[in-house]
Short mmCIF file of C-alpha atoms in Angstrom, two decimals:
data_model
loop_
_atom_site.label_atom_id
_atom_site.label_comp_id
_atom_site.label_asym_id
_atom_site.label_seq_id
_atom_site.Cartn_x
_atom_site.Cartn_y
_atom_site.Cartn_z
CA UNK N 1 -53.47 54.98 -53.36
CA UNK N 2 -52.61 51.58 -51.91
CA UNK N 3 -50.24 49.50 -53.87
CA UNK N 4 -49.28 45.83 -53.17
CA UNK N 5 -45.94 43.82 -53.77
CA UNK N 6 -46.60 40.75 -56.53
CA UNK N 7 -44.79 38.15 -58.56
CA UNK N 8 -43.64 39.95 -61.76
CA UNK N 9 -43.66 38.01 -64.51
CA UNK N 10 -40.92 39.02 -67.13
CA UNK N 11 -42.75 36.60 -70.28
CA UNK N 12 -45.98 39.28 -69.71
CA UNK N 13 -43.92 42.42 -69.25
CA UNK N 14 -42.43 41.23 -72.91
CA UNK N 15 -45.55 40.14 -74.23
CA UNK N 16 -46.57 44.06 -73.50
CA UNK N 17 -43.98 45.16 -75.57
CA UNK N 18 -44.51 42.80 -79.09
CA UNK N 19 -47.79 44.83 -78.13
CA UNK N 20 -48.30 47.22 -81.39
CA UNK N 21 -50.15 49.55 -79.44
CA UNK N 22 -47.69 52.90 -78.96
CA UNK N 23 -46.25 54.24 -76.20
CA UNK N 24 -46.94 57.47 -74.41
CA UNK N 25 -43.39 57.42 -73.14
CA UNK N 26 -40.46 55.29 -73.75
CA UNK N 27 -37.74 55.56 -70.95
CA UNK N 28 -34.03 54.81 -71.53
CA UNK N 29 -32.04 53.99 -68.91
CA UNK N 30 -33.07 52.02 -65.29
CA UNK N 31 -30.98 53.96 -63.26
CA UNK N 32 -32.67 56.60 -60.55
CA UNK N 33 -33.58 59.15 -63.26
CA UNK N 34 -35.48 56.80 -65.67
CA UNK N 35 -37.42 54.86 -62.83
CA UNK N 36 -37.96 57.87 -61.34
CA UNK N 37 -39.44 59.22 -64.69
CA UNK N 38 -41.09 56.13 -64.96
CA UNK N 39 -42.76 56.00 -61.31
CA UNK N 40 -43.83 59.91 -62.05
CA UNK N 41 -45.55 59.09 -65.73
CA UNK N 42 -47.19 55.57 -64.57
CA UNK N 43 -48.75 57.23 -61.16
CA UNK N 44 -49.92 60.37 -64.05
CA UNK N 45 -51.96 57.40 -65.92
CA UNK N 46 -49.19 57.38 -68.73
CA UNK N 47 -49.03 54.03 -71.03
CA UNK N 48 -44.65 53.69 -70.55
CA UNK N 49 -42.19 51.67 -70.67
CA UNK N 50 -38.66 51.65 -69.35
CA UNK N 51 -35.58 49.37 -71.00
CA UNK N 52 -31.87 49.11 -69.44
CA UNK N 53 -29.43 46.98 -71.31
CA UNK N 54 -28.22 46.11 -67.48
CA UNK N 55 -29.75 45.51 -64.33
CA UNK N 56 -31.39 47.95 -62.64
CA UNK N 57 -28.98 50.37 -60.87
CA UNK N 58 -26.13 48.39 -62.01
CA UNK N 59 -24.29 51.55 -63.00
CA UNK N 60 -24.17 54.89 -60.96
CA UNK N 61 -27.19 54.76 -59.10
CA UNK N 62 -25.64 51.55 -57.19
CA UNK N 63 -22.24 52.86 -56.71
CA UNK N 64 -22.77 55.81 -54.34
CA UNK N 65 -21.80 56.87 -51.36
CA UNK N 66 -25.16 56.35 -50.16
CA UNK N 67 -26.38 59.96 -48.70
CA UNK N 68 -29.71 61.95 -49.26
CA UNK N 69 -28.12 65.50 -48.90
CA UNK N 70 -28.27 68.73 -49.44
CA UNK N 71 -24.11 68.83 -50.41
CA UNK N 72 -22.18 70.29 -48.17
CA UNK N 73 -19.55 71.08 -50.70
CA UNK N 74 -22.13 72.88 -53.09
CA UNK N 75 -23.12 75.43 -50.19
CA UNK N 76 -19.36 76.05 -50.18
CA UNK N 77 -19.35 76.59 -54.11
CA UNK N 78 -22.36 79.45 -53.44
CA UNK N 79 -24.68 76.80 -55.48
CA UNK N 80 -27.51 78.13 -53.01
CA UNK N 81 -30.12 76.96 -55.17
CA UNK N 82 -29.49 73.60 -56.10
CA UNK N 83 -28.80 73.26 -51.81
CA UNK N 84 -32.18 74.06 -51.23
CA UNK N 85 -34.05 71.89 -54.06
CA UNK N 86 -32.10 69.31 -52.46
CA UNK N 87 -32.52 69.52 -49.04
CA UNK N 88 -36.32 69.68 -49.80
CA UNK N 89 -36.41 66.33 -51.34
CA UNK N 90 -34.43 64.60 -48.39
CA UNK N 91 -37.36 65.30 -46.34
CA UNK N 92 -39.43 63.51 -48.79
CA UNK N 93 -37.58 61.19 -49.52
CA UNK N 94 -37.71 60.49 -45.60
CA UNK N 95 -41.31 60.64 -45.91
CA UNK N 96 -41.90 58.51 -48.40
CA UNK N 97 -39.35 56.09 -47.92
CA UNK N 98 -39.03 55.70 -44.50
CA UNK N 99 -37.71 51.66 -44.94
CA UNK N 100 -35.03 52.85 -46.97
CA UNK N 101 -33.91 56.52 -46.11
CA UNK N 102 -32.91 57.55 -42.75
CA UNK N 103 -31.84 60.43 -40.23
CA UNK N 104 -27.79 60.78 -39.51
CA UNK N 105 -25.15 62.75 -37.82
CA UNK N 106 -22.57 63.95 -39.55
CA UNK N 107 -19.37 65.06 -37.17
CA UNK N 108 -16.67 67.46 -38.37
CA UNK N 109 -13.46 66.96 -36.26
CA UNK N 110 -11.69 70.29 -36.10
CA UNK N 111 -8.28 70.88 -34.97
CA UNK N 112 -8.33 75.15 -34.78
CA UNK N 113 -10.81 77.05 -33.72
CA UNK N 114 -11.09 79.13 -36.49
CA UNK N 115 -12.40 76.13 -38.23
CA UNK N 116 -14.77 75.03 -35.50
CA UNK N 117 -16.12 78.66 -35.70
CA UNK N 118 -16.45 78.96 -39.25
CA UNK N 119 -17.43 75.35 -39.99
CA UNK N 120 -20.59 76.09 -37.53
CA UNK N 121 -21.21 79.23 -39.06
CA UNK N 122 -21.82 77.39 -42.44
CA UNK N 123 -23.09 74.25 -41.63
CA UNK N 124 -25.98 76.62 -39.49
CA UNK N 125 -26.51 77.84 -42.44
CA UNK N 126 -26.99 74.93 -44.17
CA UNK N 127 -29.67 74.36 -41.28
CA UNK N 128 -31.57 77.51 -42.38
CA UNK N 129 -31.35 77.13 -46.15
CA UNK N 130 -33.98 74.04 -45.19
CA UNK N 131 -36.36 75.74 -43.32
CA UNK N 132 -39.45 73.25 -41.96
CA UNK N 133 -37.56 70.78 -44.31
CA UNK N 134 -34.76 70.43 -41.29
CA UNK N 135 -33.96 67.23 -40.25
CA UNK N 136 -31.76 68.22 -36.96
CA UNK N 137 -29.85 71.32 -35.67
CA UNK N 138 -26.01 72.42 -35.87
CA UNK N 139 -24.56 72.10 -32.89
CA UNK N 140 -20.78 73.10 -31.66
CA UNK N 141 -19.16 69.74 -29.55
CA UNK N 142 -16.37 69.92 -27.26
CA UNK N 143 -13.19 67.96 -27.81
CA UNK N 144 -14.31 65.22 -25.50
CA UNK N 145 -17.79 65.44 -27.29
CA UNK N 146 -15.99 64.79 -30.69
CA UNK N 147 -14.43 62.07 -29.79
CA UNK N 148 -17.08 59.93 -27.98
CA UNK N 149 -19.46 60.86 -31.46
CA UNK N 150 -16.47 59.42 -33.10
CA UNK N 151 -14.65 56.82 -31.44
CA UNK N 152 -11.43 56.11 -33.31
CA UNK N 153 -10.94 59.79 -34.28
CA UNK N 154 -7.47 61.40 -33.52
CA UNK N 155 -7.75 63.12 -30.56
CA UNK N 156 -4.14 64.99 -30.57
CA UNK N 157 -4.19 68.83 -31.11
CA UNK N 158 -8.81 68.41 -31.56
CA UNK N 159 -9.97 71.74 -30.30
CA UNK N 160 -14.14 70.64 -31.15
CA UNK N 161 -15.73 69.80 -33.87
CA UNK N 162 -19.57 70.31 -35.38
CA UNK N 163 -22.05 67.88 -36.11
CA UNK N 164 -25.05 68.26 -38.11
CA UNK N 165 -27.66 66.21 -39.70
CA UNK N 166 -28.13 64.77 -43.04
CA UNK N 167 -29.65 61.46 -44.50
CA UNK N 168 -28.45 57.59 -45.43
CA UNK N 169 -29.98 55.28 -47.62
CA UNK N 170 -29.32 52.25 -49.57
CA UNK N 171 -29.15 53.45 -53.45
CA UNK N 172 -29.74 49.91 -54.99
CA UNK N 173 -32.72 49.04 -52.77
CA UNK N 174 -34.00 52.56 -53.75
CA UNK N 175 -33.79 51.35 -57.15
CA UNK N 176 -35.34 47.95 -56.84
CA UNK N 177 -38.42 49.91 -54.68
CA UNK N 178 -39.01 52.53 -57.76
CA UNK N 179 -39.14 49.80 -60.21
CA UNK N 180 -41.39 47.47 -57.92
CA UNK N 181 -43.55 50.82 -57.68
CA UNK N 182 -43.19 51.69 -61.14
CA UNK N 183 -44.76 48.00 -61.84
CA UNK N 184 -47.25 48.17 -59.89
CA UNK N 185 -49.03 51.46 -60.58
CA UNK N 186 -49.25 49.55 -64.32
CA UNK N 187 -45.92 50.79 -66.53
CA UNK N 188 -43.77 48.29 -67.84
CA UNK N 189 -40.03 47.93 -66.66
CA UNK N 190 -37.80 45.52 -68.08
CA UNK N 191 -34.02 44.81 -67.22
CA UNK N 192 -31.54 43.17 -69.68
CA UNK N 193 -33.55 44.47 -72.83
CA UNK N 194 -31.20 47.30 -74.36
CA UNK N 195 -31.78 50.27 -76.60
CA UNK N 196 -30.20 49.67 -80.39
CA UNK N 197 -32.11 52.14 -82.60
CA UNK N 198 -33.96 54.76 -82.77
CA UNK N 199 -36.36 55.26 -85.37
CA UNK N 200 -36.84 59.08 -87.06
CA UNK N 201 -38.99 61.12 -89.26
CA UNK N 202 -39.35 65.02 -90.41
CA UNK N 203 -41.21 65.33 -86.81
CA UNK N 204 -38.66 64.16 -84.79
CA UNK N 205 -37.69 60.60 -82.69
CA UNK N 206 -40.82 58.25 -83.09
CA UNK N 207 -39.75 54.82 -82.22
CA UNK N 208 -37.11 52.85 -79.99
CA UNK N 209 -35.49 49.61 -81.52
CA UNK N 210 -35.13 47.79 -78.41
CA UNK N 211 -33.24 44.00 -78.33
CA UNK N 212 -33.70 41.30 -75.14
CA UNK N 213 -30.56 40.66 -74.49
CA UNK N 214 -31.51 37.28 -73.40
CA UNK N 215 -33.12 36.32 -76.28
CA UNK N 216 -32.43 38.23 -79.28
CA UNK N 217 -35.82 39.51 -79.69
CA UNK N 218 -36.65 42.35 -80.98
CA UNK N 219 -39.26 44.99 -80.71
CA UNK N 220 -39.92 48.63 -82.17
CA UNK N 221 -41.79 50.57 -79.73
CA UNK N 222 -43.89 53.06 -81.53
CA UNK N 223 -43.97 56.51 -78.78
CA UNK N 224 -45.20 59.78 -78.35
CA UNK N 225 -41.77 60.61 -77.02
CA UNK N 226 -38.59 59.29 -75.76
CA UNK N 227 -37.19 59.69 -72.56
CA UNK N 228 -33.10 59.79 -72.93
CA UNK N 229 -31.98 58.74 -68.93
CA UNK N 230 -28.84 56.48 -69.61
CA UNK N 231 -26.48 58.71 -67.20
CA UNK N 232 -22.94 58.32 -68.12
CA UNK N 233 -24.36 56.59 -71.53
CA UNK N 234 -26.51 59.91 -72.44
CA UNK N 235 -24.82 61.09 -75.59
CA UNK N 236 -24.41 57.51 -76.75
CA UNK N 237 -27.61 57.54 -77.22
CA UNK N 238 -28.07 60.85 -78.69
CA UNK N 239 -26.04 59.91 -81.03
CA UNK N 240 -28.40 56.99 -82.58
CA UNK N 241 -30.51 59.63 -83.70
CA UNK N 242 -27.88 62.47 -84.48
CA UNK N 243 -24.48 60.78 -85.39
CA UNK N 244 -22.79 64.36 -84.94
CA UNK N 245 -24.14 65.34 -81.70
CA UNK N 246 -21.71 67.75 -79.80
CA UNK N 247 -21.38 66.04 -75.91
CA UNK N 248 -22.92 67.42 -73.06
CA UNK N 249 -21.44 65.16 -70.11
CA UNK N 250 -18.00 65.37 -68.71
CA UNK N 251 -17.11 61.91 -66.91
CA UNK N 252 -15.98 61.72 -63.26
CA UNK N 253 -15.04 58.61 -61.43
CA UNK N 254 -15.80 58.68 -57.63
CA UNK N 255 -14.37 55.60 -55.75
CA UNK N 256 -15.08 54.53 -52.19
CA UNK N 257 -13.33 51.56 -50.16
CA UNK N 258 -14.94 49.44 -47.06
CA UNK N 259 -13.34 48.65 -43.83
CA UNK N 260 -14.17 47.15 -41.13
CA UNK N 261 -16.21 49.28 -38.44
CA UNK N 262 -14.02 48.84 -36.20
CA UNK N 263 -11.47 51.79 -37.12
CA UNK N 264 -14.26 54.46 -36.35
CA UNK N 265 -17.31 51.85 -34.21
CA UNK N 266 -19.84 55.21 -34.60
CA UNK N 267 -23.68 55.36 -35.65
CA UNK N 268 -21.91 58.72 -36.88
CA UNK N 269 -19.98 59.76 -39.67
CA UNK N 270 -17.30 61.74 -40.15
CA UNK N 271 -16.87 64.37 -42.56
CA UNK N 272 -13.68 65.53 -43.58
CA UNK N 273 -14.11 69.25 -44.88
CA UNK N 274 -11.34 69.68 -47.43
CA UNK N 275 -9.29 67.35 -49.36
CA UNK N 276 -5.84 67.96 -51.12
CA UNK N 277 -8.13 68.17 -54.10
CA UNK N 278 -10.66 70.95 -53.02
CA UNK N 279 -13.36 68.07 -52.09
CA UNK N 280 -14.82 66.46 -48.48
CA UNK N 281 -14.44 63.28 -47.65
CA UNK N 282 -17.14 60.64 -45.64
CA UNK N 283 -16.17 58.36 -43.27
CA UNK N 284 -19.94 56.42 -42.94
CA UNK N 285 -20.97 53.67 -41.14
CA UNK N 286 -23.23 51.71 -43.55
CA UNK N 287 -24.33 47.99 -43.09
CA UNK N 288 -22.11 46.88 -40.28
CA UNK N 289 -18.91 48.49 -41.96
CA UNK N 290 -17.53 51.83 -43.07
CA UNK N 291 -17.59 53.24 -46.18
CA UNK N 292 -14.79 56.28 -46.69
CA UNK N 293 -14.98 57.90 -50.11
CA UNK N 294 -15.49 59.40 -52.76
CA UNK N 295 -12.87 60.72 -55.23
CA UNK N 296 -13.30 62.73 -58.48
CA UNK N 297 -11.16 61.01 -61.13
CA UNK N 298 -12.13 62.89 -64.51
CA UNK N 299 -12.48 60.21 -67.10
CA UNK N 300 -12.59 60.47 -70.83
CA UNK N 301 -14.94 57.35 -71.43
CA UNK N 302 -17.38 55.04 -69.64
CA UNK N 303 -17.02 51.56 -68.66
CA UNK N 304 -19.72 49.26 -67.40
CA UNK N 305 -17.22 48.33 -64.58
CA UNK N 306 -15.81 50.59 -63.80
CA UNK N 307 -13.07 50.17 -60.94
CA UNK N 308 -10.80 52.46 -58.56
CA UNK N 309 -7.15 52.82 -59.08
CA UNK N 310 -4.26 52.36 -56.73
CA UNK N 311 -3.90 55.92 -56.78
CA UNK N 312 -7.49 56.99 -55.79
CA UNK N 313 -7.51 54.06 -52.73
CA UNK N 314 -4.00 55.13 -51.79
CA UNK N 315 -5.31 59.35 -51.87
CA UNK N 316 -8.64 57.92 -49.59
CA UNK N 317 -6.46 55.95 -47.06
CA UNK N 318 -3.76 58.93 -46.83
CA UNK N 319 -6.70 61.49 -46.06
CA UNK N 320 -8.10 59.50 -43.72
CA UNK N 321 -5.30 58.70 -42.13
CA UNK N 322 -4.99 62.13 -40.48
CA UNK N 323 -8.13 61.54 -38.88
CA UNK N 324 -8.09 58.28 -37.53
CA UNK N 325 -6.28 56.93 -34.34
CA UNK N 326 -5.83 53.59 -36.14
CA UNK N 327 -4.14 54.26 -39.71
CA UNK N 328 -6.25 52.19 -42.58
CA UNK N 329 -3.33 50.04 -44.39
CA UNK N 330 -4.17 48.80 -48.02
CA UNK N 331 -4.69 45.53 -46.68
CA UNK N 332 -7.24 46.29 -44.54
CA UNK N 333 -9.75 46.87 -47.31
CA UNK N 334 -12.40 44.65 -47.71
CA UNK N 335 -13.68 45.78 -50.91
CA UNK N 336 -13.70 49.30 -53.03
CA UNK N 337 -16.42 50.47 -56.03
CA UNK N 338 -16.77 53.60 -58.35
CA UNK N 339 -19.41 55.00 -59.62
CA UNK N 340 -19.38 57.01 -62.59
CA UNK N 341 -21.05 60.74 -62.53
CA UNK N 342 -22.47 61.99 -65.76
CA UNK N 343 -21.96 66.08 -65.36
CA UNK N 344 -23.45 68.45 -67.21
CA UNK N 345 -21.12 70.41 -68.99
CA UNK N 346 -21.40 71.29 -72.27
CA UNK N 347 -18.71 74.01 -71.74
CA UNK N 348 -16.28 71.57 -70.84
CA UNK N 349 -15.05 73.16 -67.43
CA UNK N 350 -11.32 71.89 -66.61
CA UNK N 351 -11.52 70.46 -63.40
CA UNK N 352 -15.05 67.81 -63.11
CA UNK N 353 -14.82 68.82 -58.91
CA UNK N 354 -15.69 72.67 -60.21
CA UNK N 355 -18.59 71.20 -62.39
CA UNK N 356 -22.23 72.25 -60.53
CA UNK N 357 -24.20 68.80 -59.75
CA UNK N 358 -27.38 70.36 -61.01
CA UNK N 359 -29.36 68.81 -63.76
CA UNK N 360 -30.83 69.64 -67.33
CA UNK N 361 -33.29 68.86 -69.89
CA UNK N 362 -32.41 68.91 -73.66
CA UNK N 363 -35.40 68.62 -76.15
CA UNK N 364 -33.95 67.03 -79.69
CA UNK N 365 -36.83 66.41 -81.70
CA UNK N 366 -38.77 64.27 -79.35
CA UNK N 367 -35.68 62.74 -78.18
CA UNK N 368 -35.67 64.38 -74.35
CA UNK N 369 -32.22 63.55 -72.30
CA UNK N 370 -32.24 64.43 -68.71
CA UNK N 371 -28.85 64.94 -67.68
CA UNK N 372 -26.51 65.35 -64.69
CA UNK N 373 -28.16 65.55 -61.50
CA UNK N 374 -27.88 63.26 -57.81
CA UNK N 375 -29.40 60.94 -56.21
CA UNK N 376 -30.68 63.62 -53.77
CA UNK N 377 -32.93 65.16 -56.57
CA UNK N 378 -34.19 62.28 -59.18
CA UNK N 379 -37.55 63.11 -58.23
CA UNK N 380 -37.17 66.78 -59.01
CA UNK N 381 -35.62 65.40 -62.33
CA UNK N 382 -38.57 63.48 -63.71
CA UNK N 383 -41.38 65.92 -62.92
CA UNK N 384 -38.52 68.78 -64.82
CA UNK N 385 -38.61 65.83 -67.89
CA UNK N 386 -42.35 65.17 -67.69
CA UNK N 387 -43.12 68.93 -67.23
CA UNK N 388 -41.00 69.57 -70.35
CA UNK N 389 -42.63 66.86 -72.71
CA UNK N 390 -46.00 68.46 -71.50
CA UNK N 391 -44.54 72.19 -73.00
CA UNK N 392 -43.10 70.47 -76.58
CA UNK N 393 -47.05 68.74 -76.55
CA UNK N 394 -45.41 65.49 -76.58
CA UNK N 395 -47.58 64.13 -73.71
CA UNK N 396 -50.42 65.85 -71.37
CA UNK N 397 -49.64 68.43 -68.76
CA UNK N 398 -50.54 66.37 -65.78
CA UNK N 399 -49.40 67.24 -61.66
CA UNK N 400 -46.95 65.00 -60.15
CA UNK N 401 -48.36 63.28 -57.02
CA UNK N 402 -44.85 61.06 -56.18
CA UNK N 403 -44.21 63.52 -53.15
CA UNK N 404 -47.04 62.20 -51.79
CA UNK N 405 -46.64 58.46 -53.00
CA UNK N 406 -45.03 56.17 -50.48
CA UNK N 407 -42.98 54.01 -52.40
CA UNK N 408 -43.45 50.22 -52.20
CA UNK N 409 -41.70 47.90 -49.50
CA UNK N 410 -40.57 44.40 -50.38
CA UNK N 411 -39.87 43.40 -46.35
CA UNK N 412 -37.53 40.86 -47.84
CA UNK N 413 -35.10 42.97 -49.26
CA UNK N 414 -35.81 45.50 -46.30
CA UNK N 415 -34.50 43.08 -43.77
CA UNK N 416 -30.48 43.98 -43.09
CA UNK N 417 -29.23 40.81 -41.90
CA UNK N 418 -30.59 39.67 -45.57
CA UNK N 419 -29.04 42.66 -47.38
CA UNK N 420 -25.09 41.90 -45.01
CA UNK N 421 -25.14 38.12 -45.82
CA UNK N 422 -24.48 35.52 -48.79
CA UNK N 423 -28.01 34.76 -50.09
CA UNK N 424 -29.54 31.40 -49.52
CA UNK N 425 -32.00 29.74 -51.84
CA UNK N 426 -35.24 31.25 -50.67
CA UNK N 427 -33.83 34.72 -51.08
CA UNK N 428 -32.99 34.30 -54.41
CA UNK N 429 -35.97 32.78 -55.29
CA UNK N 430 -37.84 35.70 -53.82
CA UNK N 431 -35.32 37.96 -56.02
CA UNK N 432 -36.40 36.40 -59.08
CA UNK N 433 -39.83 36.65 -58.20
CA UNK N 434 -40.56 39.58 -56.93
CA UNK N 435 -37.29 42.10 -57.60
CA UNK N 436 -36.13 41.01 -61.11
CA UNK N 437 -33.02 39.80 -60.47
CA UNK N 438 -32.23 37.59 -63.28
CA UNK N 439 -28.50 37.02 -62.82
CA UNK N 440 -26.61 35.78 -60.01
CA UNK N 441 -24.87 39.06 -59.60
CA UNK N 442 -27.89 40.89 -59.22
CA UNK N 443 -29.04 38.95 -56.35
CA UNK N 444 -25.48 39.68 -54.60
CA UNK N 445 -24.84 43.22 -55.93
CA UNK N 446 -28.25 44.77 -55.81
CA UNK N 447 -30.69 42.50 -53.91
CA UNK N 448 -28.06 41.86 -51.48
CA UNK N 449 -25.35 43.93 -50.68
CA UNK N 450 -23.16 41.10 -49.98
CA UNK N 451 -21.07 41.59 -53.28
CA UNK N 452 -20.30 45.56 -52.43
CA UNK N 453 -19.20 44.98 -48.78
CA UNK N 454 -16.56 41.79 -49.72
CA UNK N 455 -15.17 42.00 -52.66
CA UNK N 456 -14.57 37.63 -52.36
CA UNK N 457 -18.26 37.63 -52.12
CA UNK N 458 -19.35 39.58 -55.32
#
């Protein structure tokens, strides 16, 4: 299947949904599980649509600390399984978007060699839990090895380190490329048009009251069944069609800052093991500058911008500190984001760092929320959400063919010097054209990524 980049006109995506016809699917949420979902059910020949009351991305799946991965952490946690699925689906997500996702080497500076023994022992496993799906080997480094990986690193009292291989990517180009892909194979994807209703019989959820938020229209989307992929907005929406719905997300804020590369000038990144709080830390080159996060904050409710506290910069700048040569001060940071993580837990484990990343599907009458997850895995997460529409009879059992469906590239937004600098008028023209963007801040935010890497420019 060959698919092309076109204009996409917004006034005949709308005039699809006045449309009386119903729905096969409706999709909630434009984040990486709902255009996931929707890429899966359009390539399937499904009739769908997908709303977001935001931009594309503009939560979450924008706000990461941009890594395909197996997790590192969750090998350490014995989470074996959800390791594996994971690592599987960075190798196609490297095979299917090449533009976007790439190869990199991680470094662990050690300072005993008890922990350059045991860290290779584990990260060799982490080699072996991904079988042909390996993207590079484990390998011990010398002290002098370390530091030329890792220029910048503190070299007093380094006994080695380990370096292994993982994957980057840019999460709100991802986004924009599922969407563009998601268009194209036929389904209809709309930013800025948000979910206000849902509409209810003795069978279950049957329609979605959706609003343009540019407009005031409104529409009620008749459907076969209702895809529930709002992330940290899940049980919000739950709750339109069962006011007394018990919650199955606990909240966790995970904030990153950006420096300037010059405090660690590497094409590798450094991972920190173990936090004061039980977690690793990155240190990742990314765009011309380094990103070093992320926190986990627990939070009791969601905000649509969200932003990280003094006390979560000043806990990434301390950590780092005992790595780095040069200390990072507070005014060296150039900018610093959160993104919120939605985590399954309908136990409500104390501590959100203890909480497994792995995702579920809940069935409520037709009403199917697919919840928790990563980045790593949203592809594994729509064919679990189409797979269990097609057991409930909601919609055809079908095969999913995206891990074979290269995903579109828009060479505009592809190109990094476009992505690291303000945009000029022919970029956001293209934007608007091709990608969506209908606000300035999605042009700088998501099109670009001018707005995440200075703050003064977002």
């Amino acid at each position: 299947m060959t698919l092309q980049l076109k204009p996409i006109d917004r006034n005949q995506l709308l005039g699809q949904l006045r449309d009386r016809k119903p729905w096969d699917a409706v999709i909630i949420g434009g984040g990486a599980t709902g255009l996931g979902l929707a890429v899966d059910a359009a390539q399937r020949g499904l009739r769908v649509a997908l709303i977001d009351s935001g931009d594309f991305g503009r939560g979450t799946s924008s706000r990461s600390t941009k890594l395909v991965h197996g997790g590192v952490r969750y090998l350490a946690q014995g989470n074996i399984k959800l390791v594996r699925e994971a690592l599987a689906e960075r190798a196609t997500l490297l095979k299917i978007a090449p533009h976007i996702v790439s190869r990199m080497e991680f470094v662990v500076p050690c300072y005993t060699q008890f922990d350059r023994v045991m860290l290779g022992v584990g990260l060799g496993m982490y080699d072996a839990l991904a079988g042909k799906a390996g993207i590079g080997s484990t390998q011990w480094l010398s002290a002098a090895e370390t530091a030329a990986r890792l220029p910048g690193v503190r070299t007093r009292g380094l006994r080695g380190g380990v370096a292994y291989w993982d994957a980057q990517f840019d999460d709100a180009l991802m986004c924009i490329a599922l969407m563009q892909t998601a268009v194209a194979l036929g389904a209809v994807a709309l930013n800025y048009v948000g979910c206000t209703g849902l509409v209810s019989d003795d069978q279950g959820v049957r329609a979605v009251i959706a609003q343009d938020g540019e407009t005031g229209e409104r529409f009620e989307l008749q459907t076969r069944c209702v895809f529930n992929a709002a992330g940290v907005w899940v049980d919000g929406i739950r709750r339109l069609a069962n006011a007394q719905a018990a919650p199955l997300l606990r909240l966790s804020q995970g904030s990153h800052i950006v420096v300037d590369a010059s405090f660690m000038p590497s094409n590798s990144a450094l991972m920190i093991p173990k936090t004061s709080d039980g977690r690793v830390l990155f240190a990742v080159p990314w765009l011309g500058s380094l990103i070093v996060g992320t926190t986990d904050q627990p939070l009791e409710e969601a905000s649509f911008d969200p932003r990280p506290s003094e006390a979560e910069i000043a806990f990434m700048l301390e950590t780092a500190a005992g790595y780095l040569v040069n200390p990072i001060k507070r005014a060296d940071v150039r900018a610093a984001f959160c993104g919120l993580r939605p985590l399954y837990s309908p136990q409500h484990l104390p501590r959100t760092s203890a909480i497994s990343r792995e995702h579920a599907v809940i069935d409520e009458r037709g009403l199917i929320s697919v919840v928790g997850g990563k980045w790593t895995t949203y592809r594994r997460m729509a064919t679990d959400g189409l797979a269990a529409a097609a057991r409930l009879k909601l919609l055809p059992a079908g095969q999913s063919k995206t891990a074979d469906l290269p995903l579109l590239v828009d060479p505009v937004l592809a190109d990094l010097a476009a992505r690291t600098r303000r945009p000029d008028a022919a970029f956001d023209a293209h934007c608007r054209q091709y990608a969506q963007a209908r606000q300035d801040v999605d042009v700088r935010s998501r099109r670009s990524r001018i707005g995440l890497l200075q703050e003064s420019a977002g």
